Amino acid sequence: MNKKELWDKFDSTFRDFDLENGAYAAPGRVNLIGEHTDYNDGFVMPMAIEKEITMLAQLRPDKKIKFYSLDYDQLVEYDLNNLEYDQENVWANYLLGVVDEI
């Protein structure tokens, strides 16, 4: 999916509010040698790969957060005051954990 298609999907899914939004991306990474040895002064050889993860985000005026997964074609919504493990949508739990920590 190209960036225009991503923004079109974002607009059709999340444009509830006319607030600031942004796009964020991080490259994929592989470790050729040295998995979990770098913090023990061991040798490592990580490198970025052509795959990446992209996140589009928009501020909200309420205490809600929504996630949409292109892979699962699912939209979920949570209350920031009551974040709990989601048994039904386990793909969202890593994101919930990150949000809970920040």
Tab-separated table of C-alpha atoms in Angstrom:
chain	number	residue	atom	x	y	z
A	1	MET	CA	0.000	0.000	0.000
A	2	ASN	CA	1.475	3.367	-0.953
A	3	LYS	CA	1.372	6.480	1.243
A	4	LYS	CA	-1.585	8.051	-0.559
A	5	GLU	CA	-3.624	4.873	-0.076
A	6	LEU	CA	-2.635	4.838	3.610
A	7	TRP	CA	-3.792	8.433	4.086
A	8	ASP	CA	-7.042	7.727	2.216
A	9	LYS	CA	-7.725	4.757	4.527
A	10	PHE	CA	-6.792	6.888	7.536
A	11	ASP	CA	-9.145	9.669	6.465
A	12	SER	CA	-12.049	7.289	5.954
A	13	THR	CA	-11.439	5.506	9.282
A	14	PHE	CA	-10.319	8.195	11.738
A	15	ARG	CA	-11.287	11.682	10.645
A	16	ASP	CA	-13.604	12.199	13.608
A	17	PHE	CA	-11.913	15.444	14.625
A	18	ASP	CA	-10.195	18.233	12.728
A	19	LEU	CA	-7.022	18.042	14.815
A	20	GLU	CA	-3.303	17.658	14.158
A	21	ASN	CA	-2.127	14.376	12.651
A	22	GLY	CA	1.189	12.825	11.643
A	23	ALA	CA	2.909	9.858	10.035
A	24	TYR	CA	5.674	7.840	11.683
A	25	ALA	CA	7.769	4.989	10.277
A	26	ALA	CA	10.521	2.708	11.555
A	27	PRO	CA	12.622	0.309	9.483
A	28	GLY	CA	12.591	-3.403	10.038
A	29	ARG	CA	15.746	-4.948	11.475
A	30	VAL	CA	17.496	-8.288	11.432
A	31	ASN	CA	20.288	-9.558	13.662
A	32	LEU	CA	22.681	-11.665	11.644
A	33	ILE	CA	24.735	-12.530	14.732
A	34	GLY	CA	24.594	-11.579	18.371
A	35	GLU	CA	20.988	-11.828	19.455
A	36	HIS	CA	20.817	-10.414	23.027
A	37	THR	CA	24.608	-10.151	23.389
A	38	ASP	CA	25.106	-6.422	22.783
A	39	TYR	CA	24.214	-5.424	26.331
A	40	ASN	CA	26.753	-7.976	27.627
A	41	ASP	CA	29.620	-6.443	25.582
A	42	GLY	CA	29.258	-9.165	22.947
A	43	PHE	CA	29.479	-8.894	19.192
A	44	VAL	CA	26.399	-7.987	17.182
A	45	MET	CA	25.609	-7.395	13.540
A	46	PRO	CA	22.148	-5.840	13.202
A	47	MET	CA	21.026	-4.121	10.034
A	48	ALA	CA	17.961	-2.377	8.694
A	49	ILE	CA	15.913	-4.101	6.006
A	50	GLU	CA	13.533	-2.737	3.379
A	51	LYS	CA	10.424	-3.663	5.373
A	52	GLU	CA	9.043	-1.008	7.692
A	53	ILE	CA	6.200	-0.367	10.052
A	54	THR	CA	4.160	2.781	9.501
A	55	MET	CA	1.788	4.466	11.919
A	56	LEU	CA	-0.572	7.325	11.164
A	57	ALA	CA	-1.937	9.166	14.185
A	58	GLN	CA	-4.296	11.971	15.087
A	59	LEU	CA	-4.872	13.760	18.371
A	60	ARG	CA	-8.276	13.393	20.031
A	61	PRO	CA	-10.016	15.723	22.498
A	62	ASP	CA	-11.393	12.837	24.582
A	63	LYS	CA	-9.802	10.030	26.598
A	64	LYS	CA	-10.236	7.413	23.862
A	65	ILE	CA	-7.741	5.679	21.605
A	66	LYS	CA	-8.503	3.803	18.395
A	67	PHE	CA	-6.316	1.317	16.526
A	68	TYR	CA	-6.905	-0.044	13.061
A	69	SER	CA	-5.009	-3.031	11.661
A	70	LEU	CA	-4.684	-3.319	7.892
A	71	ASP	CA	-3.617	-6.951	8.300
A	72	TYR	CA	-6.712	-7.905	10.305
A	73	ASP	CA	-9.026	-5.242	8.841
A	74	GLN	CA	-10.233	-4.485	12.370
A	75	LEU	CA	-10.907	-1.245	14.210
A	76	VAL	CA	-10.829	-1.250	18.012
A	77	GLU	CA	-11.424	1.525	20.537
A	78	TYR	CA	-10.333	1.772	24.171
A	79	ASP	CA	-10.810	4.131	27.094
A	80	LEU	CA	-7.444	5.507	28.274
A	81	ASN	CA	-8.707	5.460	31.866
A	82	ASN	CA	-9.366	1.711	31.697
A	83	LEU	CA	-6.727	-0.101	29.630
A	84	GLU	CA	-6.964	-3.865	30.007
A	85	TYR	CA	-5.684	-6.894	28.107
A	86	ASP	CA	-7.953	-7.570	25.139
A	87	GLN	CA	-8.691	-11.304	24.841
A	88	GLU	CA	-10.583	-10.863	21.583
A	89	ASN	CA	-8.177	-8.582	19.688
A	90	VAL	CA	-4.778	-9.789	20.836
A	91	TRP	CA	-3.024	-7.936	18.004
A	92	ALA	CA	-3.795	-4.654	19.821
A	93	ASN	CA	-2.255	-5.635	23.169
A	94	TYR	CA	1.325	-4.618	22.314
A	95	LEU	CA	0.037	-1.172	21.330
A	96	LEU	CA	-2.021	-0.981	24.526
A	97	GLY	CA	1.104	-1.804	26.543
A	98	VAL	CA	3.064	0.982	24.853
A	99	VAL	CA	0.242	3.471	25.451
A	100	ASP	CA	-0.029	2.372	29.089
A	101	GLU	CA	3.683	3.072	29.638
A	102	ILE	CA	3.667	6.534	28.081
